[in-house]
Tab-separated table of C-alpha atoms in Angstrom:
chain	number	residue	atom	x	y	z
A	4	MET	CA	-13.049	13.050	-8.662
A	5	THR	CA	-11.724	15.809	-6.597
A	6	ALA	CA	-9.813	18.494	-8.559
A	7	ARG	CA	-5.895	18.623	-8.014
A	8	GLN	CA	-4.838	21.376	-5.780
A	9	ALA	CA	-1.717	23.166	-4.838
A	10	PRO	CA	0.792	21.327	-2.615
A	11	THR	CA	0.117	23.887	0.262
A	12	GLN	CA	-3.778	23.375	-0.151
A	13	ARG	CA	-3.255	19.695	-0.101
A	14	HIS	CA	-0.948	19.526	2.791
A	15	PRO	CA	-1.745	22.102	5.174
A	16	GLU	CA	0.590	20.547	7.944
A	17	LYS	CA	3.556	20.869	5.368
A	18	ALA	CA	2.671	24.674	4.301
A	19	HIS	CA	5.514	25.983	7.008
A	20	ARG	CA	7.987	23.347	6.478
A	21	LYS	CA	11.220	24.148	4.690
A	22	SER	CA	11.745	23.088	1.101
A	23	VAL	CA	14.476	20.365	0.836
A	24	PRO	CA	14.637	19.142	-2.815
A	25	GLY	CA	16.281	15.999	-3.091
A	26	PRO	CA	18.990	14.631	-5.053
A	27	ALA	CA	18.762	14.061	-8.999
A	28	LYS	CA	17.335	11.120	-10.020
A	29	PRO	CA	19.725	8.433	-11.354
A	30	ASP	CA	19.439	6.945	-14.861
A	31	TRP	CA	18.005	3.195	-13.412
A	32	ILE	CA	14.743	5.051	-12.399
A	33	ARG	CA	12.651	5.844	-15.270
A	34	VAL	CA	9.004	6.184	-15.822
A	35	ARG	CA	7.132	5.986	-18.911
A	36	ALA	CA	4.406	8.943	-19.202
A	37	PRO	CA	0.825	7.985	-19.034
A	38	SER	CA	-0.523	7.203	-22.465
A	39	GLY	CA	-2.452	4.479	-24.745
A	40	ALA	CA	-6.004	3.490	-24.895
A	41	GLY	CA	-5.796	1.155	-22.248
A	42	TYR	CA	-4.776	4.084	-20.100
A	43	SER	CA	-7.732	6.724	-21.253
A	44	ARG	CA	-10.182	3.954	-20.813
A	45	THR	CA	-9.437	3.398	-17.254
A	46	ARG	CA	-9.067	6.728	-16.649
A	47	ASP	CA	-12.555	7.696	-17.958
A	48	LEU	CA	-13.969	4.651	-16.161
A	49	VAL	CA	-12.787	5.796	-12.819
A	50	ARG	CA	-13.932	9.201	-13.391
A	51	ASP	CA	-17.370	8.248	-14.729
A	52	ALA	CA	-17.585	6.117	-11.310
A	53	LYS	CA	-16.538	8.847	-9.094
A	54	LEU	CA	-13.939	6.614	-7.421
A	55	THR	CA	-10.625	7.767	-6.102
A	56	THR	CA	-7.693	5.850	-6.744
A	57	VAL	CA	-4.254	5.789	-4.647
A	58	CYS	CA	-2.443	5.704	-7.845
A	59	GLU	CA	-3.145	9.297	-8.490
A	60	GLU	CA	-3.483	10.694	-4.986
A	61	ALA	CA	-0.173	9.220	-4.175
A	62	SER	CA	1.440	10.186	-7.539
A	63	CYS	CA	2.531	6.572	-8.107
A	64	PRO	CA	5.368	6.387	-10.445
A	65	ASN	CA	4.191	2.901	-12.245
A	66	MET	CA	0.544	4.443	-12.808
A	67	GLY	CA	0.797	4.662	-16.755
A	68	GLU	CA	1.888	1.402	-16.915
A	69	CYS	CA	-0.905	-0.071	-14.536
A	70	TRP	CA	-3.620	1.982	-16.123
A	71	ASP	CA	-2.647	0.694	-19.354
A	72	GLN	CA	-3.161	-3.093	-18.477
A	73	GLY	CA	-6.361	-1.608	-16.847
A	74	HIS	CA	-5.120	-2.186	-13.456
A	75	ALA	CA	-6.028	0.657	-10.722
A	76	THR	CA	-5.776	0.463	-6.966
A	77	MET	CA	-9.414	2.019	-5.591
A	78	MET	CA	-8.814	4.468	-2.732
A	79	ILE	CA	-11.857	3.972	-0.240
A	80	MET	CA	-13.627	6.412	2.332
A	81	GLY	CA	-12.422	9.531	0.242
A	82	ASP	CA	-9.543	11.503	-0.533
A	83	THR	CA	-8.541	13.341	2.439
A	84	CYS	CA	-6.872	11.599	5.174
A	85	THR	CA	-6.677	12.497	8.964
A	86	ARG	CA	-3.092	11.823	9.230
A	87	GLY	CA	-0.209	13.873	7.919
A	88	CYS	CA	3.145	11.575	6.986
A	89	THR	CA	6.044	13.339	5.977
A	90	PHE	CA	6.387	11.097	3.204
A	91	CYS	CA	2.662	10.641	1.425
A	92	ASN	CA	1.357	12.699	-1.258
A	93	VAL	CA	-2.430	12.084	-0.006
A	94	ALA	CA	-4.180	15.167	1.232
A	95	THR	CA	-4.316	15.940	4.787
A	96	GLY	CA	-7.331	17.316	6.312
A	97	ARG	CA	-11.250	16.550	7.559
A	98	PRO	CA	-12.581	14.042	5.485
A	99	GLU	CA	-16.202	13.873	4.404
A	100	ALA	CA	-18.797	11.604	5.400
A	101	LEU	CA	-18.573	7.730	4.298
A	102	ASP	CA	-20.457	7.686	0.998
A	103	PRO	CA	-22.822	4.249	1.508
A	104	PHE	CA	-22.739	3.610	-2.165
A	105	GLU	CA	-19.318	3.671	-2.784
A	106	PRO	CA	-18.825	-0.193	-2.436
A	107	GLY	CA	-21.112	-0.926	-5.060
A	108	ARG	CA	-19.343	1.477	-7.507
A	109	VAL	CA	-16.510	0.084	-6.621
A	110	ALA	CA	-17.712	-3.266	-7.390
A	111	LYS	CA	-18.843	-2.291	-10.693
A	112	ALA	CA	-15.549	-0.832	-11.899
A	113	VAL	CA	-14.093	-3.912	-11.120
A	114	ALA	CA	-16.540	-5.850	-13.331
A	115	GLN	CA	-16.102	-3.188	-16.020
A	116	LEU	CA	-12.222	-3.327	-15.968
A	117	GLY	CA	-12.321	-7.324	-15.962
A	118	LEU	CA	-9.991	-7.734	-12.847
A	119	ARG	CA	-9.189	-11.112	-12.059
A	120	HIS	CA	-7.494	-9.383	-8.756
A	121	VAL	CA	-8.332	-6.064	-7.093
A	122	VAL	CA	-6.540	-3.936	-4.489
A	123	ILE	CA	-8.409	-2.175	-2.405
A	124	THR	CA	-6.845	0.733	-0.082
A	125	SER	CA	-8.117	3.698	1.868
A	126	VAL	CA	-7.071	6.776	3.604
A	127	ASP	CA	-6.553	6.942	7.658
A	128	ARG	CA	-10.114	7.647	9.184
A	129	ASP	CA	-9.165	8.623	12.785
A	130	ASP	CA	-12.404	10.423	12.871
A	131	LEU	CA	-14.333	7.392	12.747
A	132	ALA	CA	-14.904	5.010	15.604
A	133	ASP	CA	-14.037	2.139	13.698
A	134	GLY	CA	-11.204	3.512	11.688
A	135	GLY	CA	-13.517	2.559	8.407
A	136	ALA	CA	-13.226	-1.163	9.426
A	137	GLU	CA	-17.158	-1.422	8.209
A	138	HIS	CA	-16.794	0.020	5.090
A	139	PHE	CA	-13.650	-2.069	3.844
A	140	VAL	CA	-16.369	-5.043	5.233
A	141	ARG	CA	-19.059	-3.756	2.601
A	142	THR	CA	-16.846	-3.188	-0.181
A	143	ILE	CA	-15.351	-6.838	0.266
A	144	ARG	CA	-18.826	-8.236	0.103
A	145	ALA	CA	-20.139	-5.800	-2.913
A	146	ILE	CA	-17.033	-7.054	-4.908
A	147	ARG	CA	-17.576	-10.644	-3.884
A	148	GLN	CA	-21.414	-10.395	-4.778
A	149	CYS	CA	-20.757	-8.613	-8.431
A	150	ASN	CA	-17.515	-10.436	-9.131
A	151	PRO	CA	-17.482	-13.686	-7.475
A	152	GLY	CA	-14.233	-14.918	-9.512
A	153	THR	CA	-12.209	-12.071	-8.180
A	154	THR	CA	-9.715	-12.380	-5.840
A	155	ILE	CA	-9.317	-9.026	-3.182
A	156	GLU	CA	-6.206	-7.783	-1.580
A	157	ILE	CA	-6.825	-5.153	1.099
A	158	LEU	CA	-4.210	-2.534	2.127
A	159	THR	CA	-5.602	-1.251	5.171
A	160	PRO	CA	-4.436	1.653	7.647
A	161	ASP	CA	-3.061	0.799	11.144
A	162	PHE	CA	-6.621	1.366	13.299
A	163	LEU	CA	-4.479	2.710	16.188
A	164	LYS	CA	-7.575	4.609	17.737
A	165	CYS	CA	-9.858	1.728	17.555
A	166	ASP	CA	-10.869	-1.279	19.656
A	167	PRO	CA	-8.257	-4.303	18.304
A	168	ALA	CA	-11.455	-6.162	17.593
A	169	VAL	CA	-12.157	-3.997	14.828
A	170	VAL	CA	-9.396	-5.700	12.951
A	171	ASP	CA	-11.192	-9.012	13.455
A	172	VAL	CA	-14.488	-7.760	11.520
A	173	VAL	CA	-12.282	-7.098	8.554
A	174	VAL	CA	-10.453	-10.543	8.854
A	175	ASP	CA	-13.594	-12.317	9.204
A	176	ALA	CA	-14.998	-10.893	5.548
A	177	ARG	CA	-12.026	-12.989	4.186
A	178	PRO	CA	-10.016	-10.825	2.021
A	179	ASP	CA	-7.411	-12.918	0.114
A	180	VAL	CA	-4.443	-10.773	0.845
A	181	PHE	CA	-4.466	-8.469	4.070
A	182	ASN	CA	-1.543	-5.873	3.471
A	183	HIS	CA	-0.489	-3.205	5.937
A	184	ASN	CA	2.321	-1.186	5.404
A	185	LEU	CA	5.251	-0.714	8.128
A	186	GLU	CA	6.670	1.941	5.413
A	187	THR	CA	9.872	2.402	7.296
A	188	VAL	CA	12.395	1.447	9.780
A	189	PRO	CA	11.147	2.408	13.628
A	190	GLY	CA	13.806	5.066	14.186
A	191	LEU	CA	12.377	7.108	11.535
A	192	TYR	CA	8.891	7.214	12.558
A	193	PRO	CA	8.765	10.446	14.597
A	194	GLN	CA	9.710	11.809	11.432
A	195	VAL	CA	8.150	9.954	8.233
A	196	ARG	CA	5.273	8.526	9.977
A	197	PRO	CA	4.380	10.597	13.126
A	198	GLY	CA	0.997	9.493	13.535
A	199	ALA	CA	1.667	5.860	13.590
A	200	ARG	CA	3.495	3.205	16.121
A	201	TYR	CA	5.729	0.644	14.760
A	202	TYR	CA	5.007	-2.076	17.043
A	203	HIS	CA	0.884	-1.589	16.930
A	204	SER	CA	1.543	-2.345	13.250
A	205	LEU	CA	3.723	-5.423	13.757
A	206	ARG	CA	0.751	-6.416	16.254
A	207	LEU	CA	-1.869	-6.002	13.702
A	208	LEU	CA	-0.163	-8.040	11.260
A	209	ASP	CA	0.409	-10.913	13.626
A	210	ARG	CA	-3.444	-10.542	14.927
A	211	VAL	CA	-4.456	-10.801	11.037
A	212	ARG	CA	-2.575	-14.062	10.779
A	213	GLN	CA	-3.746	-15.452	14.086
A	214	ARG	CA	-7.224	-15.194	13.270
A	215	ASN	CA	-7.040	-16.840	9.854
A	216	PRO	CA	-3.575	-18.243	9.175
A	217	SER	CA	-5.057	-19.114	5.314
A	218	ILE	CA	-5.351	-15.294	4.309
A	219	PHE	CA	-1.748	-14.106	3.110
A	220	THR	CA	-0.012	-11.145	4.798
A	221	LYS	CA	1.794	-8.615	3.058
A	222	SER	CA	3.899	-5.638	4.147
A	223	GLY	CA	6.165	-3.085	2.611
A	224	LEU	CA	9.073	-0.720	2.976
A	225	MET	CA	10.317	2.313	1.388
A	226	VAL	CA	14.410	2.951	1.383
A	227	GLY	CA	16.043	5.931	0.869
A	228	LEU	CA	14.565	7.692	3.861
A	229	GLY	CA	17.663	7.748	6.015
A	230	GLU	CA	17.572	4.534	7.247
A	231	ASP	CA	20.792	1.966	7.290
A	232	ARG	CA	20.843	-1.721	6.301
A	233	GLN	CA	21.024	-3.206	9.854
A	234	SER	CA	17.342	-1.290	10.501
A	235	VAL	CA	16.056	-2.954	7.459
A	236	HIS	CA	17.225	-6.091	8.487
A	237	GLN	CA	15.677	-5.965	12.015
A	238	VAL	CA	12.614	-4.773	10.366
A	239	MET	CA	12.771	-7.987	8.061
A	240	ASP	CA	13.148	-9.976	11.329
A	241	ASP	CA	10.336	-8.278	12.927
A	242	LEU	CA	7.875	-9.023	10.282
A	243	ARG	CA	9.009	-12.662	9.828
A	244	ALA	CA	8.362	-13.097	13.748
A	245	ALA	CA	4.489	-11.929	12.851
A	246	GLY	CA	4.569	-14.583	10.314
A	247	VAL	CA	4.173	-11.860	7.197
A	248	ASP	CA	4.385	-13.982	3.973
A	249	PHE	CA	4.991	-11.166	1.405
A	250	LEU	CA	7.722	-8.170	1.517
A	251	THR	CA	7.862	-5.213	-1.275
A	252	ILE	CA	10.696	-2.938	-1.066
A	253	GLY	CA	10.725	0.290	-2.955
A	254	GLN	CA	12.597	3.287	-3.398
A	255	TYR	CA	11.141	6.387	-1.722
A	256	LEU	CA	10.382	9.286	-4.097
A	257	GLN	CA	9.738	12.575	-2.643
A	258	PRO	CA	6.106	13.973	-4.018
A	259	THR	CA	7.361	17.687	-3.286
A	260	PRO	CA	10.021	19.801	-1.777
A	261	LYS	CA	7.748	20.261	1.420
A	262	HIS	CA	8.115	16.310	1.830
A	263	HIS	CA	10.421	14.339	3.636
A	264	PRO	CA	13.758	14.774	1.546
A	265	VAL	CA	15.356	11.649	-0.421
A	266	GLU	CA	18.405	10.975	1.367
A	267	ARG	CA	19.710	8.545	-1.027
A	268	TYR	CA	18.993	6.787	-4.172
A	269	LEU	CA	19.788	2.926	-3.391
A	270	PRO	CA	21.957	1.351	-6.831
A	271	LEU	CA	19.926	-1.794	-8.184
A	272	GLU	CA	22.915	-3.964	-6.453
A	273	ASP	CA	21.354	-2.959	-3.093
A	274	PHE	CA	17.868	-3.941	-4.170
A	275	ALA	CA	19.141	-7.169	-5.134
A	276	ALA	CA	21.053	-7.660	-1.708
A	277	LEU	CA	17.798	-6.897	0.348
A	278	LYS	CA	15.638	-9.235	-1.695
A	279	VAL	CA	18.169	-12.199	-0.934
A	280	ALA	CA	18.553	-11.334	2.452
A	281	ALA	CA	14.633	-11.290	2.921
A	282	LEU	CA	14.187	-14.768	1.127
A	283	GLY	CA	16.877	-16.202	3.793
A	284	LYS	CA	14.844	-15.118	6.330
A	285	GLY	CA	11.949	-16.937	5.148
A	286	PHE	CA	9.377	-14.624	3.330
A	287	LEU	CA	7.256	-16.666	0.797
A	288	MET	CA	7.746	-14.027	-1.734
A	289	VAL	CA	9.687	-10.737	-2.040
A	290	ALA	CA	9.306	-8.026	-4.576
A	291	ALA	CA	12.624	-5.323	-4.393
A	292	SER	CA	13.420	-2.645	-7.063
A	293	PRO	CA	13.340	1.011	-7.214
A	294	LEU	CA	9.560	1.239	-8.617
A	295	THR	CA	8.280	-1.864	-6.295
A	296	ARG	CA	5.317	-0.485	-4.747
A	297	SER	CA	2.561	-2.368	-2.633
A	298	SER	CA	0.417	-3.198	-5.162
A	299	TYR	CA	2.486	-3.242	-8.424
A	300	HIS	CA	1.987	-6.543	-10.447
A	301	ALA	CA	-0.631	-7.507	-7.380
A	302	ASP	CA	-2.630	-9.845	-9.953
A	303	ALA	CA	0.694	-11.967	-11.174
A	304	ASP	CA	1.911	-11.799	-7.197
A	305	PHE	CA	-0.976	-13.310	-5.845
A	306	GLU	CA	-0.829	-16.323	-8.384
A	307	LYS	CA	2.608	-16.856	-7.508
A	308	LEU	CA	1.772	-16.972	-3.772
A	309	GLN	CA	-0.919	-19.519	-4.305
A	310	ALA	CA	1.616	-21.649	-6.180
A	311	LEU	CA	4.082	-21.124	-3.761
A	312	ARG	CA	1.899	-22.058	-0.761
A	313	SER	CA	0.615	-25.214	-2.092
A	314	GLU	CA	4.229	-26.310	-3.228
A	315	THR	CA	5.543	-25.388	0.361
A	316	THR	CA	5.559	-28.454	2.986
A	317	GLY	CA	6.388	-28.358	6.542
A	318	GLY	CA	4.704	-24.737	7.053
A	319	LEU	CA	4.988	-21.342	5.521
A	320	GLY	CA	7.980	-19.440	4.718
A	321	GLN	CA	9.909	-23.079	3.822
A	322	LYS	CA	10.423	-21.824	0.136
A	323	GLY	CA	10.701	-18.580	-1.485
A	324	VAL	CA	10.824	-16.561	-4.797
A	325	SER	CA	11.733	-13.349	-5.544
A	326	THR	CA	10.160	-10.873	-8.225
A	327	GLN	CA	10.443	-7.708	-9.783
């Protein structure tokens, strides 16, 4: 794995931004420091396999808990992103060439960790004609060949600069869950996600559903970036119009003072209210809490999704459940 670098090296596009420290974290946001035998085993396995994880690169607050249980979210296609989103701690720059042996290493790590469910994500690769779609496919196939009993969840970039048909290539590899995060409300895209387009991301999720309705679709939002409740509810409506099954909502945590500032830490009752609202709009499943992240408890959540779909009559979205 690559060595950790100073923030100005990881984020050259943020080097000249004004430092804006966020407000003090409230009592309800507490993260356990990484430790334990399980954590050490996962760390050593990931490093020995020369794999990159979004857990580390994005400074996920749940890494200690998840790695102690042997759950790591693999980040394929390198550790350098071609985008410079102001919320994200993944390094920005010119990525290296794709590693053709990476899919096999990921598949082997999944077997060694004994994962029943694995989440595979990636950096944005705007330098590639297909945005890395074929690399996703090769990784899915390698995992299936090595771990036929493991279910696969992918968290993809938006493939904004590619032919729309590249999404079909990934869908046809039949991941069990196709996740693409909207991240924030459309009014904040110019400041928070300047390289992306809100309605393009919605169309991507809808295209997945149209191509293969049996695949669960999923998306996530961060709150505390400066959005208002009405705009969050509108995003929920847009996601439901695209047929998205599972919505995750978590508190934005500012990685460094150079990143987009936290405007507000939402209290627990606000997350509870958002969860109720989302379920009322017809999502099959909703996870909303300060530390909710896209792949947090993804294995258990997938089992719940399967059970809910099997119980649901009259189409998707008629019965929902909340989860922490």
